[in-house]
Amino acid sequence: MLKSVGEAVEFNHVSMRYPGTESNAVTDANVHIKAGEFFSFLGPSGCGKTTLLRLVSGFLDPTEGEVRIGGKDMRGIGPNKRPTAMIFQNLALFPLMSVAQNIGFGLEVRGVSKTERLKKAVELLELVDLPGVENKMVGDLSGGQMQRVAIARGLAVEPAVLLLDEPLSALDLKLRQHMRTELRKIQRRTGVTFVYITHDQGEALTMSDRVGVMTGQGVIDQIATADQLYNEPQTAFVADFVGENNAFAGAVTETDGDYAILNTESGSLKGRNRLNLNSGQKAIAFVRPEAILLAEDSTAVENILKFTVKNLSFEGSFITVFLDTPGGQTCVMKQNNDGSTPLMQTGTEIKVCFSAENTQLLPYGEVSYA
Amino acid sequence: MRKLWQDAKHNFGNIGIIFILATVGGWFIFMILLPQLIMIDYSFRPLLPLRKIGGPEDVYTLKNYMVLFTTPLHRAIFFKTIWSSIIVTFVAFAICYPISYYLAKMARGARFSLLMMGIIIPYWINELLRLFAWQLILSDVGILNNILMFLGIAGEPINFRSGNSAVILGMAYAYILFMIFPLYNAIESLDSNQIDAARDLGSSWFRIHRRIVIPHAKPGIAVGCIMTFMLAAGSIAAPLLLGSPSSFWFTQLIYTNFETANWNQGAAYAMVLAGLCLIFIMLMLKLFKVSLKELTK
Ligand SMILES: Nc1ncnc2c1ncn2[C@@H]1O[C@H](COP(=O)(O)OP(=O)(O)OP(=O)(O)O)[C@@H](O)[C@H]1O
Ligand SMILES: [Mg+2]
């Protein structure tokens, strides 16, 4: 139905600093987004996501480096001349126009006749599963419907790259989850390259082929698939930001092949040493709450620790247990509940364990708690 | 209505309400309603010597209004005033739209304050003084002629004040503020993302203004045009100070009538002018498809 095919987007050593500011909004970004890929940038508020997107759409040009779309350097090419379409954070639909006029606006600009525009609008509304609303005013639509109209308006100009700036953040939870699958479907149907930015890791992990995780000043820490990000984070920030994690800071005492031993306030911990940390280096051991188990006397895993139960919250299929560590921090543990799991008593000391395989050693970095 | 009354009673008490009704009501009746009614009354009575007032000849008549249709000169002045006021409105809009857009969507920080001050500060000076300044600029030995002759564009002084142009220019300048503020307010309230979105979809700047900015700013444009037109049509100082015999304004006609003690004729013409403004308001509202409610937003 749509002729457009996605094109690759490349960031080559792209840095961006707004005039009159002290620090970079984007720092040395090197990303190669493949044609037809669903790529997400994930990062906390203010980390430079919107700036990155505006560098692709052409509202900004980088202070250093180059942005290439389909292999072509885009410097100096305005937003009206790039093969991109942007879905704005607040959608920015034209309230004085009907749905069909909104969708047809980009075609009107290109001199397409009115009947052609209407035909295309109807077609696109079909594509985004919102048939029959072409004559409504956009103000009469619900949030999710407006969302789809905005996407249809973007797709109408047959862009090679669709840029989405947190388009779901204004929707309620249920609709947001529904739209995730819808967006993914639309992307597959059209083959357009999607560059999606969000601060919601759930969105990024469920929809994307690959995710780039950003930290402050627009530094991209890691580019990987969702499972790689979750299972093999490359930096302390990624380990901390993506999913829940317990962090134990310390120094490496000895290395042992793929593993190393970290001396922390809670005790010695053995973990995977994927990044080849050396003895004496400051590091953090990360353990997921679901990887922490109650230790039996007979358990034979590497890391066994004694913690005190602080409190617990019963969530049905699992129980979240908050533990006080000897180092004075809180450790979270998720216990599966099969219906007969006895509840722990607060204040009691328990023995927990986790395998070295499930423990990630990463170079020291700022995390929310450690 | 009852709710309103009870709220008022709760907020102000009985004495308060009486005070408010007395002052507001008094102001409305004595300052607005009565003078207008007296003018209307005057406009429908013939001009009579003092001793005949109240006599058998003092009856309501349309005679004063008919004068406008039977005197070709007056009619010409009337239509010329309308036409010139429309031109003033147009010129003011053409000057103010880019300025307002720049102020609302592009200027930031110091540049914004500077431009805003540049627009407002001249209004701290009396309108008459500003018009005198224009007189000086446009006179035969004025700055403009000096510059033009210095640049060799004009061989001898141009008489800017011969036709309508000086009056139109002076008025367009005098009423810029009344055009800029409604425009600025309207454009400012447009979400800048809509402009970006249109641009992103490939639109030229011209089309962005035609399809996005101007439709959004319609109520502001209507208000600005109505104010400028009414001020221009009702202006007396600008045509007096900058005008030539050929730029005689309808207000000057009204003024002359009052001066020569023909209050009845003057009142009738004043009513015609008021009617004209009313018609213009209606026309603008129709043209811009704006309702009165939207205007007061
Ligand atoms: N026009 C601008 N001028 C100066 N600084 C800016 C401008 N726009 C953004 N910044 C700064 O650049 C940094 C990155 O901003 P950006 O809007 O890209 O963040 P973001 O990740 O999109 O944030 P959010 O999640 O809140 O939308 C911020 O520190 C911001 O203050
Ligand atoms: Mg943003």
XYZ file of C-alpha atoms and ligand atoms in Angstrom:
699
model
C 0.000 0.000 0.000
C 2.794 2.360 0.841
C 5.668 2.781 -1.536
C 7.972 4.130 1.126
C 10.762 1.950 2.389
C 12.856 2.752 5.398
C 16.288 4.247 5.166
C 19.247 4.010 7.496
C 20.035 6.812 9.939
C 23.641 7.293 11.004
C 25.055 9.479 13.721
C 28.783 9.904 13.224
C 30.468 11.537 16.221
C 27.504 13.859 16.645
C 27.706 16.467 19.395
C 25.255 19.249 19.975
C 25.552 22.243 22.266
C 22.878 24.913 22.389
C 24.322 28.386 21.983
C 24.858 30.067 25.330
C 24.803 26.849 27.378
C 27.605 25.325 29.381
C 27.270 21.655 28.545
C 26.428 19.384 25.648
C 22.874 18.256 25.015
C 24.239 15.395 22.906
C 27.794 14.102 23.304
C 29.667 12.149 20.640
C 26.760 10.021 19.487
C 27.723 7.118 17.252
C 24.647 5.190 16.234
C 23.894 3.300 13.062
C 20.201 2.667 12.788
C 19.424 0.139 10.071
C 16.867 0.674 7.348
C 13.482 -0.609 8.494
C 14.571 -0.955 12.104
C 12.485 -0.013 15.132
C 15.077 1.818 17.199
C 14.436 3.442 20.572
C 16.422 5.926 22.578
C 15.763 5.420 26.254
C 16.885 7.880 28.902
C 15.789 9.944 31.881
C 14.170 13.349 31.499
C 16.436 16.084 30.163
C 19.130 13.734 28.854
C 18.908 15.069 25.303
C 16.449 12.726 23.595
C 14.379 15.417 21.935
C 17.554 17.148 20.819
C 18.726 13.939 19.159
C 15.444 13.629 17.295
C 15.483 17.244 16.166
C 18.952 16.641 14.762
C 17.451 13.974 12.520
C 14.348 15.937 11.567
C 16.449 18.980 10.665
C 15.233 21.534 13.199
C 18.799 21.489 14.526
C 22.182 20.890 12.954
C 24.938 19.291 15.052
C 27.791 21.424 16.364
C 30.116 18.538 15.544
C 29.842 15.382 13.491
C 27.290 14.480 10.868
C 23.835 12.987 10.601
C 23.285 10.816 7.550
C 19.976 9.558 6.254
C 20.108 6.924 3.534
C 23.850 7.537 3.350
C 23.463 11.244 2.600
C 24.881 13.961 4.840
C 21.957 16.069 5.982
C 23.780 19.210 7.084
C 22.066 22.356 5.841
C 18.984 20.513 4.631
C 15.879 21.955 6.307
C 13.140 19.930 7.996
C 10.826 20.464 5.031
C 13.339 18.837 2.689
C 14.286 15.732 4.679
C 12.749 12.290 4.149
C 11.573 12.257 7.753
C 8.286 12.852 9.523
C 7.992 13.642 13.185
C 5.294 12.697 15.678
C 5.444 15.387 18.336
C 5.234 14.792 22.055
C 1.931 16.689 22.156
C 0.993 15.442 18.645
C 0.571 19.010 17.310
C -2.441 18.145 15.172
C -4.043 21.128 13.442
C -7.206 21.770 15.464
C -8.919 23.904 12.844
C -8.757 21.162 10.223
C -10.655 17.933 9.842
C -8.965 14.570 10.223
C -8.698 14.210 6.442
C -7.216 17.694 6.077
C -4.703 16.934 8.799
C -3.578 13.735 7.166
C -3.622 15.346 3.742
C -1.632 18.424 4.751
C 1.729 17.062 3.685
C 0.218 16.017 0.357
C -1.481 19.383 -0.123
C 1.985 20.894 0.220
C 3.183 18.574 -2.533
C 0.374 19.640 -4.834
C -1.667 16.427 -4.669
C -5.293 16.929 -5.721
C -8.084 17.019 -3.192
C -9.681 13.724 -4.235
C -6.304 11.993 -4.145
C -5.676 13.396 -0.686
C -8.988 12.160 0.614
C -8.365 8.734 -0.884
C -4.984 8.551 0.759
C -6.405 9.717 4.099
C -9.030 6.982 4.039
C -6.347 4.448 3.150
C -4.073 5.537 5.976
C -6.897 5.580 8.500
C -7.482 1.981 7.508
C -3.800 1.270 8.114
C -3.850 2.705 11.631
C -7.119 0.902 12.413
C -9.251 4.000 12.639
C -11.580 3.866 9.643
C -14.462 6.260 9.067
C -13.377 9.333 10.977
C -12.004 11.346 8.047
C -14.686 14.034 8.308
C -14.471 14.564 12.054
C -12.638 17.484 13.581
C -9.570 16.385 15.519
C -10.965 17.943 18.699
C -13.768 15.391 18.653
C -11.409 12.425 18.870
C -10.174 10.570 21.940
C -6.518 10.569 22.948
C -5.746 7.237 21.338
C -7.555 8.210 18.149
C -5.618 11.467 17.896
C -2.480 9.416 18.331
C -3.357 7.339 15.301
C -4.264 10.390 13.246
C -0.874 11.908 14.071
C 0.828 8.737 12.895
C -1.272 8.663 9.737
C -0.379 12.304 9.076
C 3.287 11.458 9.415
C 3.045 8.399 7.193
C 1.084 10.274 4.512
C 4.211 11.931 3.164
C 5.779 8.479 2.759
C 8.779 9.214 4.932
C 11.800 6.945 4.999
C 12.149 7.611 8.705
C 9.398 8.245 11.233
C 10.533 10.073 14.353
C 8.413 9.639 17.464
C 8.948 11.883 20.489
C 7.387 10.139 23.499
C 4.095 9.888 21.646
C 2.392 7.707 24.245
C 3.246 9.653 27.372
C -0.073 11.516 27.412
C -2.191 8.360 27.271
C -3.504 6.326 30.175
C -1.791 3.077 31.076
C -4.131 0.671 29.309
C -4.215 2.612 26.061
C -0.464 3.014 26.223
C 0.049 -0.727 26.378
C -2.397 -1.252 23.553
C -0.701 1.380 21.388
C 2.662 -0.330 21.882
C 1.513 -3.361 19.951
C -0.252 -1.123 17.439
C 2.878 0.911 16.750
C 4.922 -2.223 16.296
C 2.293 -3.566 13.878
C 2.241 -0.349 11.863
C 6.019 -0.335 11.683
C 6.085 -3.908 10.382
C 3.368 -3.191 7.818
C 5.079 -0.125 6.392
C 8.733 -1.033 6.684
C 9.532 2.556 7.613
C 12.476 3.104 9.953
C 11.092 4.119 13.340
C 13.210 6.201 15.687
C 11.353 6.260 18.954
C 12.304 8.132 22.085
C 10.971 7.508 25.540
C 11.856 7.586 29.201
C 9.662 4.519 29.753
C 11.787 1.377 29.635
C 8.725 -0.834 29.296
C 7.940 0.845 25.992
C 11.499 0.714 24.756
C 12.088 -2.921 25.669
C 8.812 -4.313 24.337
C 8.645 -2.529 20.988
C 12.163 -2.065 19.734
C 14.574 -4.098 17.685
C 17.365 -2.271 19.470
C 17.559 0.318 22.213
C 20.129 3.033 22.869
C 20.318 3.958 26.545
C 21.246 7.585 27.215
C 22.579 9.203 30.364
C 23.126 12.858 31.259
C 24.390 15.271 28.580
C 23.281 12.945 25.832
C 25.953 10.301 26.282
C 24.850 6.979 24.781
C 25.945 4.265 27.190
C 24.878 1.137 25.375
C 23.172 0.084 22.184
C 21.713 -3.409 22.303
C 18.616 -5.563 22.043
C 16.218 -5.633 24.967
C 17.457 -8.949 26.374
C 21.097 -7.937 26.033
C 20.377 -4.709 27.896
C 18.664 -6.600 30.679
C 21.035 -9.525 30.928
C 24.351 -7.960 29.990
C 24.403 -4.267 30.844
C 27.658 -2.536 29.926
C 27.612 0.268 32.483
C 26.418 0.754 36.020
C 23.910 3.311 34.746
C 22.307 0.857 32.342
C 22.205 -1.882 34.984
C 20.542 0.522 37.386
C 18.178 2.214 34.899
C 16.902 -0.823 33.014
C 14.812 -3.036 35.241
C 15.256 -3.388 38.983
C 18.691 -4.169 40.349
C 20.478 -4.465 43.678
C 23.854 -2.789 43.736
C 26.762 -3.664 46.052
C 29.747 -1.356 45.654
C 33.278 -2.475 46.464
C 36.728 -3.229 45.061
C 37.892 -6.212 43.000
C 40.142 -8.475 45.073
C 40.929 -11.238 42.631
C 40.054 -12.267 39.092
C 39.359 -15.803 38.009
C 38.832 -16.291 34.276
C 35.393 -14.990 33.345
C 34.685 -14.247 36.986
C 36.044 -11.976 39.680
C 35.589 -11.464 43.389
C 34.392 -8.164 44.766
C 34.871 -7.157 48.384
C 31.764 -5.259 49.548
C 30.421 -4.109 52.905
C 27.933 -6.961 52.750
C 30.644 -9.557 52.179
C 32.675 -11.044 49.356
C 30.723 -11.529 46.143
C 31.684 -13.532 43.097
C 30.302 -12.387 39.784
C 30.728 -12.374 36.027
C 33.581 -10.159 34.908
C 32.558 -9.513 31.294
C 34.408 -6.210 31.107
C 37.713 -7.586 32.413
C 38.028 -5.532 35.549
C 41.419 -5.705 37.218
C 42.315 -6.350 40.825
C 41.960 -3.261 42.978
C 39.490 -1.551 40.625
C 36.351 0.009 42.136
C 33.268 -1.787 40.908
C 29.646 -2.611 41.633
C 28.054 -6.030 41.784
C 24.492 -6.035 40.399
C 21.949 -8.709 41.283
C 18.344 -8.766 40.063
C 15.720 -9.167 42.818
C 14.361 -12.304 41.151
C 17.842 -13.903 41.180
C 18.051 -13.787 44.962
C 16.873 -17.000 46.627
C 16.466 -18.267 50.157
C 19.466 -20.365 51.014
C 18.984 -23.885 52.358
C 21.780 -25.434 54.394
C 22.599 -27.636 51.463
C 22.684 -24.820 48.838
C 25.905 -24.786 46.908
C 26.041 -21.433 45.145
C 28.863 -18.935 45.348
C 27.282 -15.993 47.141
C 25.579 -16.646 50.465
C 24.764 -13.674 52.711
C 22.923 -13.030 55.974
C 20.359 -10.223 55.808
C 17.610 -9.044 58.141
C 14.014 -8.874 56.933
C 12.873 -5.237 57.087
C 9.403 -5.585 55.651
C 7.584 -7.299 52.852
C 4.808 -6.591 50.448
C 2.561 -9.372 49.259
C 1.746 -8.990 45.562
C -0.037 -12.257 44.841
C 2.064 -14.260 42.450
C 5.197 -13.018 44.149
C 6.319 -11.435 47.377
C 8.708 -8.505 47.487
C 10.997 -8.734 50.477
C 13.026 -5.740 51.628
C 16.192 -6.742 53.429
C 18.639 -4.766 55.565
C 22.235 -5.541 54.662
C 25.212 -5.390 57.031
C 26.440 -2.479 54.875
C 23.370 -0.469 55.900
C 21.590 -0.498 52.546
C 18.367 -2.093 51.413
C 18.336 -5.165 49.233
C 15.203 -6.197 47.362
C 14.303 -9.812 46.774
C 11.392 -11.209 44.786
C 10.052 -14.536 45.997
C 7.751 -16.526 43.782
C 4.556 -17.499 45.542
C 3.173 -20.905 44.631
C 0.405 -20.628 47.218
C 2.207 -22.402 50.030
C 5.224 -20.137 50.485
C 5.413 -19.224 54.190
C 5.643 -15.482 54.888
C 8.856 -14.339 56.501
C 8.758 -12.561 59.826
C 10.104 -9.025 59.895
C 13.150 -8.620 62.074
C 14.385 -12.175 61.575
C 17.767 -12.864 60.075
C 17.722 -14.965 56.920
C 20.306 -16.492 54.660
C 19.993 -15.590 50.978
C 22.037 -16.699 48.019
C 22.617 -15.915 44.376
C 24.862 -17.504 41.830
C 27.971 -15.893 40.367
C 26.328 -16.389 36.949
C 23.530 -14.034 37.999
C 25.883 -11.422 39.448
C 27.213 -8.725 37.120
C 30.395 -6.885 37.956
C 30.589 -3.462 36.342
C 32.956 -0.509 36.714
C 31.926 1.938 39.407
C 29.491 4.675 38.343
C 26.743 6.805 39.814
C 23.656 4.756 40.601
C 20.523 5.649 42.505
C 21.605 3.552 45.506
C 24.821 1.677 46.216
C -29.717 34.873 38.139
C -30.842 34.121 41.671
C -27.478 32.472 42.330
C -25.717 35.613 41.100
C -27.823 37.735 43.423
C -27.102 35.513 46.392
C -23.369 35.443 45.664
C -23.325 39.216 45.426
C -25.233 39.539 48.687
C -22.832 37.172 50.367
C -19.794 39.004 49.070
C -20.776 42.645 49.444
C -23.756 42.814 51.809
C -26.871 44.906 51.175
C -25.196 48.279 51.479
C -22.428 47.143 49.187
C -24.903 46.082 46.544
C -26.765 49.374 46.723
C -23.475 51.232 46.397
C -22.379 49.201 43.392
C -25.745 49.490 41.676
C -25.834 53.233 42.308
C -22.344 53.947 41.005
C -22.284 51.562 38.075
C -25.896 52.289 37.196
C -25.377 56.024 37.555
C -22.280 55.917 35.418
C -24.026 53.902 32.763
C -27.174 56.061 32.673
C -25.618 59.511 32.898
C -22.364 59.006 31.046
C -23.364 56.567 28.321
C -27.087 56.134 27.843
C -28.372 59.707 28.261
C -25.839 61.476 26.000
C -26.465 58.921 23.279
C -30.228 59.262 23.600
C -29.958 63.045 23.480
C -27.826 62.778 20.346
C -30.329 60.477 18.714
C -33.119 62.843 19.667
C -31.219 65.804 18.193
C -30.475 63.959 14.988
C -34.136 63.469 14.185
C -35.223 67.095 14.846
C -34.923 69.945 12.379
C -32.647 72.898 13.003
C -34.932 75.660 14.318
C -34.456 79.099 15.788
C -34.656 79.077 19.558
C -38.174 80.455 19.795
C -39.626 77.774 17.528
C -38.212 74.849 19.560
C -41.076 72.953 21.059
C -43.458 74.594 18.572
C -45.513 72.947 15.821
C -42.549 72.698 13.445
C -40.460 70.751 15.987
C -41.384 67.258 14.796
C -39.304 64.134 14.176
C -37.970 63.975 10.631
C -35.353 62.184 8.541
C -34.320 65.466 6.945
C -30.878 65.592 8.586
C -30.050 62.122 7.353
C -31.293 62.856 3.834
C -28.737 65.670 3.523
C -26.019 63.048 3.190
C -27.723 61.596 0.128
C -28.620 64.878 -1.480
C -25.259 66.590 -1.059
C -22.756 65.015 -3.456
C -19.780 66.546 -1.669
C -20.782 65.082 1.692
C -21.444 61.740 0.121
C -18.026 61.775 -1.512
C -16.359 62.645 1.787
C -18.276 59.883 3.517
C -17.221 57.192 1.075
C -13.697 58.506 0.886
C -13.475 58.250 4.680
C -14.616 54.641 4.566
C -12.205 53.799 1.791
C -9.270 55.570 3.421
C -9.988 53.936 6.773
C -9.975 50.551 5.079
C -6.599 51.386 3.546
C -5.306 52.499 6.945
C -6.490 49.185 8.402
C -4.793 47.273 5.616
C -1.522 49.147 5.919
C -1.524 48.733 9.689
C -2.163 44.995 9.310
C 0.589 44.619 6.727
C 3.059 46.358 9.028
C 1.913 44.702 12.251
C 1.528 41.063 11.217
C 5.252 40.392 10.672
C 6.147 42.364 13.794
C 3.602 40.466 15.887
C 4.751 37.115 14.529
C 8.351 37.992 15.231
C 7.492 39.115 18.761
C 5.336 36.098 19.501
C 7.354 33.275 17.994
C 10.917 34.327 17.277
C 12.216 37.131 19.513
C 13.731 35.990 22.804
C 15.139 37.745 25.830
C 16.738 41.123 25.309
C 15.632 41.471 21.704
C 12.015 40.948 22.701
C 12.148 43.571 25.464
C 13.888 46.062 23.214
C 11.366 45.729 20.409
C 8.434 45.800 22.810
C 9.747 49.010 24.370
C 10.331 50.504 20.953
C 6.684 49.921 20.183
C 5.231 51.076 23.501
C 7.373 54.055 24.473
C 6.195 56.352 21.647
C 2.709 55.926 23.099
C 3.784 57.652 26.273
C 3.858 60.787 24.157
C 0.589 62.541 23.400
C -1.027 61.653 20.064
C -0.985 65.307 18.982
C 2.745 65.561 19.558
C 3.346 62.417 17.548
C 1.296 63.858 14.708
C 3.252 67.105 14.839
C 6.391 65.024 14.568
C 5.018 63.449 11.407
C 4.218 66.915 10.139
C 7.865 67.802 10.556
C 9.072 64.611 8.938
C 6.795 64.967 5.923
C 7.049 68.719 5.348
C 8.748 70.231 2.312
C 11.913 70.902 4.293
C 11.448 67.835 6.491
C 13.755 64.915 7.128
C 12.202 62.627 4.537
C 12.511 65.126 1.713
C 16.038 65.974 2.779
C 17.040 62.316 2.669
C 15.358 61.718 -0.668
C 17.026 64.741 -2.204
C 20.374 63.860 -0.681
C 20.155 60.391 -2.210
C 19.166 61.955 -5.495
C 15.867 60.062 -5.587
C 13.898 63.296 -5.655
C 14.989 66.407 -7.525
C 12.762 68.789 -5.627
C 10.748 68.437 -2.414
C 7.803 66.097 -2.773
C 4.579 67.418 -1.340
C 3.589 64.365 0.718
C 0.745 66.238 2.270
C -1.159 67.022 -0.894
C -3.352 63.923 -1.064
C -4.445 61.298 1.425
C -1.107 59.625 1.913
C 0.133 61.673 4.859
C -3.111 61.133 6.736
C -3.114 57.408 6.016
C 0.518 57.035 6.991
C 0.051 59.064 10.181
C -2.976 57.030 11.186
C -1.437 53.680 10.389
C 1.401 54.678 12.675
C -0.877 56.111 15.351
C -2.914 52.916 15.661
C -0.161 50.311 15.313
C -0.429 49.402 18.978
C -4.119 48.588 18.648
C -3.309 46.208 15.812
C -0.172 44.669 17.288
C -1.546 43.636 20.646
C -4.538 41.601 19.489
C -2.364 40.022 16.787
C 0.461 39.296 19.197
C -1.913 37.743 21.726
C -3.521 35.533 19.134
C -0.284 34.357 17.532
C 1.374 33.858 20.887
C -1.312 31.377 21.891
C -0.542 29.164 18.889
C 1.384 26.034 19.862
C 4.799 26.386 18.205
C 4.834 22.643 17.602
C 2.091 23.158 15.030
C 4.367 25.440 13.075
C 7.171 22.890 13.380
C 4.826 20.082 12.373
C 3.741 21.933 9.242
C 7.350 22.674 8.394
C 8.270 19.054 9.011
C 5.560 17.971 6.574
C 7.272 20.039 3.910
C 5.319 23.266 4.037
C 6.758 26.554 2.819
C 6.674 29.559 5.150
C 3.990 31.191 3.051
C 1.728 28.185 3.389
C 2.415 27.883 7.111
C 1.116 31.420 7.568
C -1.822 30.954 5.235
C -2.979 27.599 6.585
C -1.841 27.532 10.222
C -0.967 30.905 11.722
C -3.573 33.185 10.135
C -6.531 30.818 10.665
C -5.516 30.503 14.298
C -5.058 34.269 14.683
C -8.431 35.150 13.079
C -10.109 36.454 16.235
C -7.067 38.639 16.906
C -7.030 39.887 13.327
C -10.721 40.718 13.549
C -10.255 42.648 16.786
C -7.217 44.509 15.456
C -8.957 45.455 12.208
C -12.130 46.560 13.969
C -10.234 48.741 16.427
C -8.012 50.273 13.787
C -10.908 50.948 11.428
C -13.044 52.531 14.130
C -10.192 54.685 15.376
C -9.328 55.733 11.818
C -12.893 56.500 10.796
C -13.468 58.410 14.021
C -10.167 60.255 14.033
C -10.135 64.031 13.908
C -6.597 64.991 14.954
C -4.748 63.201 12.160
C -6.740 64.692 9.253
C -6.629 68.107 10.934
C -2.870 68.093 11.387
C -1.662 66.055 8.429
C -4.484 66.534 5.959
C -4.906 68.677 2.906
C -8.167 70.083 1.554
C -8.551 66.952 -0.543
C -8.252 64.639 2.455
C -11.250 66.104 4.254
C -12.484 63.501 6.759
C -16.096 62.768 7.660
C -15.351 63.638 11.295
C -14.287 67.089 10.148
C -17.707 67.473 8.560
C -19.368 66.561 11.851
C -17.071 68.924 13.691
C -17.882 71.796 11.343
C -21.585 71.261 11.900
C -21.230 71.446 15.642
C -18.975 74.474 15.264
C -21.560 76.287 13.173
C -24.205 75.469 15.752
C -26.060 73.020 13.540
C -26.121 70.397 16.263
C -28.958 68.488 14.643
C -27.035 67.947 11.425
C -23.878 67.097 13.384
C -25.753 64.588 15.523
C -27.245 62.895 12.465
C -23.825 62.532 10.837
C -22.358 61.253 14.086
C -25.089 58.620 14.138
C -24.261 57.675 10.557
C -20.633 57.219 11.561
C -21.622 55.076 14.538
C -23.863 52.996 12.263
C -20.999 52.578 9.821
C -18.740 51.244 12.547
C -21.416 48.822 13.672
C -21.800 47.546 10.117
C -18.041 47.186 9.831
C -17.913 45.104 13.019
C -20.632 42.802 11.713
C -18.886 42.490 8.373
C -15.572 41.595 9.960
C -17.193 39.009 12.197
C -18.879 37.454 9.179
C -15.757 37.641 7.066
C -13.595 35.969 9.698
C -16.386 33.648 10.815
C -15.739 34.693 14.391
C -18.511 34.857 16.970
C -18.778 37.681 19.474
C -18.020 35.176 22.210
C -14.674 34.273 20.661
C -13.739 37.933 20.427
C -14.010 38.511 24.135
C -11.951 35.428 24.912
N 16.483 25.488 22.945
C 17.321 25.158 23.944
N 18.258 26.034 24.361
C 19.111 25.711 25.356
N 19.118 24.525 25.993
C 18.225 23.603 25.623
C 17.268 23.872 24.579
N 16.491 22.772 24.422
C 16.937 21.872 25.335
N 17.973 22.358 26.041
C 18.736 21.638 27.083
O 19.326 20.503 26.515
C 19.188 19.383 27.363
C 18.478 18.249 26.647
O 17.154 18.642 26.363
P 16.125 17.706 25.614
O 14.875 18.471 25.430
O 16.758 17.142 24.410
O 15.903 16.566 26.700
P 14.872 15.341 26.682
O 15.661 14.122 26.926
O 14.021 15.372 25.472
O 14.011 15.656 27.970
P 12.475 15.274 28.276
O 12.443 13.824 28.576
O 12.191 16.107 29.492
O 11.668 15.671 27.091
C 18.454 19.861 28.597
O 19.402 20.102 29.599
C 17.804 21.142 28.174
O 17.749 22.035 29.256
Mg 11.850 15.655 25.157
